[in-house]
């Protein structure tokens, strides 16, 4: 009898506590719904009152949940009470509601979720930045994802980790132009996915020749648990993918805000989230401990072959091509033989990245590997670690400059000389003369470059607008012969022409680049397609040549560039230009350019000096 009375009393006390809890939350539900952590769990923007970034209605329990955190909170509480199994679908929500005492703890087994968590057994989380890859529109600015490292002995090898990635779900066979258009305007759904980390290493360092930077995050166990429980909630949930803002990097910042309540990582990236900028934000927030560098396989091979003699390089090619089976008759000592075998092995493996494996190739590869592993003290040269990407200059730029141009004959409006002031705003990202620290050599990627010019008698006018200007200078050598290329699209004012027309133009060029005088020299045949209202024929196609020499550095950069374009009946245009850049600091630089122009309407020479501030 006493046991039954005790049981009844326990039930009554529980009912009283539940009713008191309900009464308290009814009065303060609005305040709870406005809390940053609840909004973070629903992916509402921090800096605006707009709807959730989640575009999938399946993620919300309330019909108006995407636009109302209060409605979603109210419906979540009601749904969890009516259908307790829903807690297993939303473990991060349940944890927060229990912590806020809006929900009583429940003994839910959630077998599927627990099996997933036990399989991952995550002990550490690493933010990974893969460097930019100009040959793919989806990766031109780089890519970030999370590496999930398991506990115990499995954590000793990165190859047993998992990669958590957010990306656009692109149909097979989609062409690059269509991807660029849809990526800009949200034409693809974005999804979180998980795959073994070694597949990412294969994809980036081996197939795409991209360096990887690994930033180990200082997340505590409960923060890792919070992050993973929210990742579980986002399985198969669609976000609209936008190339510049709602991209891979922005989504990862949202996950970290969930993991560590009180963080605000996303507010600075309301309009654009460049991967390297988001990494910088994570570092500045004190979330990063150890940083590791993983060079591309191509860079490892270049470092190894750079230490070989000219004869050794010939033997490397012969060994890899099967023209030579061993180095017995070369006179090389044991260390030199091991270095040559290793270079041949890596060169062969690199060439076989996308080729089908054959029995003959497998046997040759094994023979070279055995030669490289002969007993001895040889160790391959280590790739030197470059400056960390987030320590380079920021990706937007404002410039203020002055210039002077003098004409051999009368110039525009009968002037013998022109003086002007330029204001330049570049949305992103990096050009070849910017300080190189943290950016790939030979790569130039500019989008949204706007220049306004004040000129006496003319006032302020648009001088140029580059929608896109991409250049990739990849040096050719004994083992590789990549194509260098450049594409430029935009508006340009011909400031030395009589009427200074604003013309629309597309430039495309492709050719070769070679190491010369501690820099690179390039030669690229080119085509320019131009609309010029001053021409009798508005549209003209001009073949031409781009030639130059480029030196890049962390403090000083310089380029000598020559350009020739044949506009047929409208004459030839020739330009010779010398440019130099001095990086005062990581984000401030001074740039000087001097040029000589030989145009159909006359000759001129000019000088321009500008101060450039990255932000």
XYZ file of C-alpha atoms in Angstrom, residues 33 39-40 47 101 146 203 266 272 523 549:
11
model
C 12.646 32.031 -29.864
C 18.052 31.004 -34.540
C 21.408 29.363 -35.350
C 22.142 40.547 -39.313
C 14.310 23.549 -19.256
C 35.631 19.839 -42.240
C 40.906 14.646 -55.643
C 28.735 34.864 -40.380
C 30.297 37.399 -50.116
C 53.998 34.160 -75.082
C 58.073 38.734 -68.247
